[in-house]
Amino acid sequence: MNFSTTGLAGTTAISQLSAGVSAQELEGMLARVEQELDALGQALIRRESAAIDRHAGELQRSLVQALDGFSAAARRGVVPPPLRNRLARAGGQVAAQRECLARATAALDRAIDAMLPRDATAGGVYTAQGARSLSGSTGSASA
């Protein structure tokens, strides 16, 4: 069976097929998820933004297809335990990658905040040019 469809139409096609999904088809769906997880991890390590975008999208499509197939098989009670364990492990990997990306995003946000001056109207002490911004003051002290 061809599971390379994408988008909502692909989800519908998979839903129609999943009523009779076999263990071999579940294996193929899960293998695609694992493959995309690995490819996304490698793209993240290499910091290749185009590859990250591509593999993140493919992972999302693979997960939708696999979860639909596994859900249908589980309703029939025919998910082999080894495949169930692999799906759980893949879910853990997705969560770990998501957590790593959240930490990296927070670190990047902090670095940007430290490097870029704040707007003077937001309570900053310095202007974009680095000079002190003291409204109404000439810089001299008066008694």
PDB file of C-alpha atoms in Angstrom:
ATOM      1  CA  MET A   1       0.000   0.000   0.000  1.00  0.00           C
ATOM      2  CA  ASN A   2       1.169   3.514  -0.718  1.00  0.00           C
ATOM      3  CA  PHE A   3       1.148   5.756   2.369  1.00  0.00           C
ATOM      4  CA  SER A   4       2.944   8.706   0.786  1.00  0.00           C
ATOM      5  CA  THR A   5      -0.119  10.947   0.682  1.00  0.00           C
ATOM      6  CA  THR A   6       0.064  14.225   2.574  1.00  0.00           C
ATOM      7  CA  GLY A   7      -2.185  16.801   4.168  1.00  0.00           C
ATOM      8  CA  LEU A   8      -5.809  16.344   5.136  1.00  0.00           C
ATOM      9  CA  ALA A   9      -6.530  14.303   2.041  1.00  0.00           C
ATOM     10  CA  GLY A  10      -3.728  11.931   3.094  1.00  0.00           C
ATOM     11  CA  THR A  11      -5.199  11.605   6.561  1.00  0.00           C
ATOM     12  CA  THR A  12      -8.574  10.736   5.062  1.00  0.00           C
ATOM     13  CA  ALA A  13      -7.011   8.148   2.777  1.00  0.00           C
ATOM     14  CA  ILE A  14      -5.169   6.580   5.692  1.00  0.00           C
ATOM     15  CA  SER A  15      -8.363   6.533   7.785  1.00  0.00           C
ATOM     16  CA  GLN A  16     -10.097   4.577   5.057  1.00  0.00           C
ATOM     17  CA  LEU A  17      -7.247   2.076   4.845  1.00  0.00           C
ATOM     18  CA  SER A  18      -6.653   1.646   8.568  1.00  0.00           C
ATOM     19  CA  ALA A  19      -9.773  -0.395   9.223  1.00  0.00           C
ATOM     20  CA  GLY A  20      -7.891  -3.411   7.892  1.00  0.00           C
ATOM     21  CA  VAL A  21      -4.299  -2.426   8.689  1.00  0.00           C
ATOM     22  CA  SER A  22      -1.920  -5.320   9.170  1.00  0.00           C
ATOM     23  CA  ALA A  23       1.071  -5.663  11.479  1.00  0.00           C
ATOM     24  CA  GLN A  24       3.309  -5.352   8.420  1.00  0.00           C
ATOM     25  CA  GLU A  25       1.664  -2.041   7.490  1.00  0.00           C
ATOM     26  CA  LEU A  26       2.015  -0.819  11.084  1.00  0.00           C
ATOM     27  CA  GLU A  27       5.688  -1.785  10.908  1.00  0.00           C
ATOM     28  CA  GLY A  28       6.104   0.328   7.755  1.00  0.00           C
ATOM     29  CA  MET A  29       4.334   3.319   9.299  1.00  0.00           C
ATOM     30  CA  LEU A  30       6.452   3.095  12.432  1.00  0.00           C
ATOM     31  CA  ALA A  31       9.652   2.675  10.427  1.00  0.00           C
ATOM     32  CA  ARG A  32       8.853   5.938   8.577  1.00  0.00           C
ATOM     33  CA  VAL A  33       8.333   7.726  11.897  1.00  0.00           C
ATOM     34  CA  GLU A  34      11.643   6.402  13.220  1.00  0.00           C
ATOM     35  CA  GLN A  35      13.401   7.334   9.976  1.00  0.00           C
ATOM     36  CA  GLU A  36      12.072  10.896  10.096  1.00  0.00           C
ATOM     37  CA  LEU A  37      12.950  11.223  13.801  1.00  0.00           C
ATOM     38  CA  ASP A  38      16.514  10.201  13.005  1.00  0.00           C
ATOM     39  CA  ALA A  39      16.697  12.515   9.975  1.00  0.00           C
ATOM     40  CA  LEU A  40      15.330  15.439  12.015  1.00  0.00           C
ATOM     41  CA  GLY A  41      17.829  14.757  14.788  1.00  0.00           C
ATOM     42  CA  GLN A  42      20.694  14.752  12.287  1.00  0.00           C
ATOM     43  CA  ALA A  43      19.445  17.973  10.676  1.00  0.00           C
ATOM     44  CA  LEU A  44      19.263  19.583  14.132  1.00  0.00           C
ATOM     45  CA  ILE A  45      22.837  18.523  14.881  1.00  0.00           C
ATOM     46  CA  ARG A  46      24.019  19.956  11.526  1.00  0.00           C
ATOM     47  CA  ARG A  47      21.868  23.088  12.060  1.00  0.00           C
ATOM     48  CA  GLU A  48      20.481  22.891   8.529  1.00  0.00           C
ATOM     49  CA  SER A  49      17.292  24.927   8.685  1.00  0.00           C
ATOM     50  CA  ALA A  50      15.902  23.746   5.325  1.00  0.00           C
ATOM     51  CA  ALA A  51      16.408  20.099   6.296  1.00  0.00           C
ATOM     52  CA  ILE A  52      14.919  20.752   9.749  1.00  0.00           C
ATOM     53  CA  ASP A  53      11.786  22.228   8.165  1.00  0.00           C
ATOM     54  CA  ARG A  54      11.498  19.390   5.651  1.00  0.00           C
ATOM     55  CA  HIS A  55      11.994  16.586   8.162  1.00  0.00           C
ATOM     56  CA  ALA A  56       9.750  18.208  10.783  1.00  0.00           C
ATOM     57  CA  GLY A  57       6.933  18.304   8.225  1.00  0.00           C
ATOM     58  CA  GLU A  58       7.571  14.728   7.134  1.00  0.00           C
ATOM     59  CA  LEU A  59       7.706  13.600  10.761  1.00  0.00           C
ATOM     60  CA  GLN A  60       4.381  15.252  11.449  1.00  0.00           C
ATOM     61  CA  ARG A  61       2.779  13.528   8.444  1.00  0.00           C
ATOM     62  CA  SER A  62       4.327  10.188   9.405  1.00  0.00           C
ATOM     63  CA  LEU A  63       3.083  10.529  12.979  1.00  0.00           C
ATOM     64  CA  VAL A  64      -0.464  11.314  11.843  1.00  0.00           C
ATOM     65  CA  GLN A  65      -0.485   8.249   9.603  1.00  0.00           C
ATOM     66  CA  ALA A  66       1.064   5.970  12.211  1.00  0.00           C
ATOM     67  CA  LEU A  67      -1.211   7.122  15.020  1.00  0.00           C
ATOM     68  CA  ASP A  68      -4.255   6.671  12.828  1.00  0.00           C
ATOM     69  CA  GLY A  69      -3.162   3.154  11.878  1.00  0.00           C
ATOM     70  CA  PHE A  70      -2.233   2.204  15.436  1.00  0.00           C
ATOM     71  CA  SER A  71      -5.503   3.611  16.796  1.00  0.00           C
ATOM     72  CA  ALA A  72      -7.541   1.557  14.355  1.00  0.00           C
ATOM     73  CA  ALA A  73      -5.512  -1.559  15.107  1.00  0.00           C
ATOM     74  CA  ALA A  74      -5.825  -0.975  18.871  1.00  0.00           C
ATOM     75  CA  ARG A  75      -9.613  -0.731  18.576  1.00  0.00           C
ATOM     76  CA  ARG A  76      -9.508  -4.189  17.009  1.00  0.00           C
ATOM     77  CA  GLY A  77      -7.000  -5.343  19.651  1.00  0.00           C
ATOM     78  CA  VAL A  78      -4.311  -6.373  17.167  1.00  0.00           C
ATOM     79  CA  VAL A  79      -1.263  -4.195  17.999  1.00  0.00           C
ATOM     80  CA  PRO A  80       1.722  -6.482  18.620  1.00  0.00           C
ATOM     81  CA  PRO A  81       3.519  -5.560  21.875  1.00  0.00           C
ATOM     82  CA  PRO A  82       6.925  -4.976  20.180  1.00  0.00           C
ATOM     83  CA  LEU A  83       5.324  -2.413  17.837  1.00  0.00           C
ATOM     84  CA  ARG A  84       3.481  -0.787  20.748  1.00  0.00           C
ATOM     85  CA  ASN A  85       6.801  -0.474  22.611  1.00  0.00           C
ATOM     86  CA  ARG A  86       8.530   1.029  19.577  1.00  0.00           C
ATOM     87  CA  LEU A  87       5.695   3.546  19.154  1.00  0.00           C
ATOM     88  CA  ALA A  88       6.006   4.547  22.818  1.00  0.00           C
ATOM     89  CA  ARG A  89       9.774   4.937  22.397  1.00  0.00           C
ATOM     90  CA  ALA A  90       9.233   7.111  19.313  1.00  0.00           C
ATOM     91  CA  GLY A  91       6.798   9.245  21.303  1.00  0.00           C
ATOM     92  CA  GLY A  92       9.466   9.695  23.962  1.00  0.00           C
ATOM     93  CA  GLN A  93      11.981  10.754  21.324  1.00  0.00           C
ATOM     94  CA  VAL A  94       9.539  13.334  19.951  1.00  0.00           C
ATOM     95  CA  ALA A  95       9.029  14.719  23.466  1.00  0.00           C
ATOM     96  CA  ALA A  96      12.797  14.855  24.078  1.00  0.00           C
ATOM     97  CA  GLN A  97      13.429  16.696  20.799  1.00  0.00           C
ATOM     98  CA  ARG A  98      10.617  19.125  21.590  1.00  0.00           C
ATOM     99  CA  GLU A  99      12.121  19.804  25.039  1.00  0.00           C
ATOM    100  CA  CYS A 100      15.599  20.360  23.567  1.00  0.00           C
ATOM    101  CA  LEU A 101      14.192  22.777  21.008  1.00  0.00           C
ATOM    102  CA  ALA A 102      12.296  24.666  23.715  1.00  0.00           C
ATOM    103  CA  ARG A 103      15.494  25.032  25.763  1.00  0.00           C
ATOM    104  CA  ALA A 104      17.470  26.158  22.708  1.00  0.00           C
ATOM    105  CA  THR A 105      14.768  28.685  21.839  1.00  0.00           C
ATOM    106  CA  ALA A 106      14.780  30.078  25.387  1.00  0.00           C
ATOM    107  CA  ALA A 107      18.585  30.364  25.330  1.00  0.00           C
ATOM    108  CA  LEU A 108      18.453  32.128  21.976  1.00  0.00           C
ATOM    109  CA  ASP A 109      15.799  34.528  23.260  1.00  0.00           C
ATOM    110  CA  ARG A 110      17.983  35.355  26.284  1.00  0.00           C
ATOM    111  CA  ALA A 111      21.019  35.931  24.064  1.00  0.00           C
ATOM    112  CA  ILE A 112      19.049  38.228  21.767  1.00  0.00           C
ATOM    113  CA  ASP A 113      17.699  40.140  24.771  1.00  0.00           C
ATOM    114  CA  ALA A 114      21.245  40.605  26.075  1.00  0.00           C
ATOM    115  CA  MET A 115      22.649  41.777  22.730  1.00  0.00           C
ATOM    116  CA  LEU A 116      19.864  44.058  21.578  1.00  0.00           C
ATOM    117  CA  PRO A 117      19.128  47.218  23.526  1.00  0.00           C
ATOM    118  CA  ARG A 118      15.682  47.646  24.904  1.00  0.00           C
ATOM    119  CA  ASP A 119      13.362  50.389  23.744  1.00  0.00           C
ATOM    120  CA  ALA A 120      13.807  53.518  25.895  1.00  0.00           C
ATOM    121  CA  THR A 121      10.042  53.731  26.367  1.00  0.00           C
ATOM    122  CA  ALA A 122      10.090  50.258  27.891  1.00  0.00           C
ATOM    123  CA  GLY A 123      12.182  51.467  30.820  1.00  0.00           C
ATOM    124  CA  GLY A 124      15.648  51.081  29.297  1.00  0.00           C
ATOM    125  CA  VAL A 125      18.506  53.243  30.547  1.00  0.00           C
ATOM    126  CA  TYR A 126      20.422  53.499  27.279  1.00  0.00           C
ATOM    127  CA  THR A 127      19.296  54.450  23.779  1.00  0.00           C
ATOM    128  CA  ALA A 128      20.046  52.425  20.654  1.00  0.00           C
ATOM    129  CA  GLN A 129      23.172  54.590  20.159  1.00  0.00           C
ATOM    130  CA  GLY A 130      24.392  53.768  23.672  1.00  0.00           C
ATOM    131  CA  ALA A 131      24.003  57.246  25.198  1.00  0.00           C
ATOM    132  CA  ARG A 132      22.215  57.672  28.488  1.00  0.00           C
ATOM    133  CA  SER A 133      18.620  58.656  28.057  1.00  0.00           C
ATOM    134  CA  LEU A 134      17.671  60.968  30.914  1.00  0.00           C
ATOM    135  CA  SER A 135      14.534  62.838  29.966  1.00  0.00           C
ATOM    136  CA  GLY A 136      14.577  66.520  30.873  1.00  0.00           C
ATOM    137  CA  SER A 137      18.082  66.427  32.318  1.00  0.00           C
ATOM    138  CA  THR A 138      21.124  68.255  30.970  1.00  0.00           C
ATOM    139  CA  GLY A 139      23.523  66.117  32.897  1.00  0.00           C
ATOM    140  CA  SER A 140      24.467  68.774  35.426  1.00  0.00           C
ATOM    141  CA  ALA A 141      23.575  68.621  39.055  1.00  0.00           C
ATOM    142  CA  SER A 142      21.718  71.496  40.663  1.00  0.00           C
ATOM    143  CA  ALA A 143      21.318  72.226  44.325  1.00  0.00           C
TER     144      ALA A 143
END
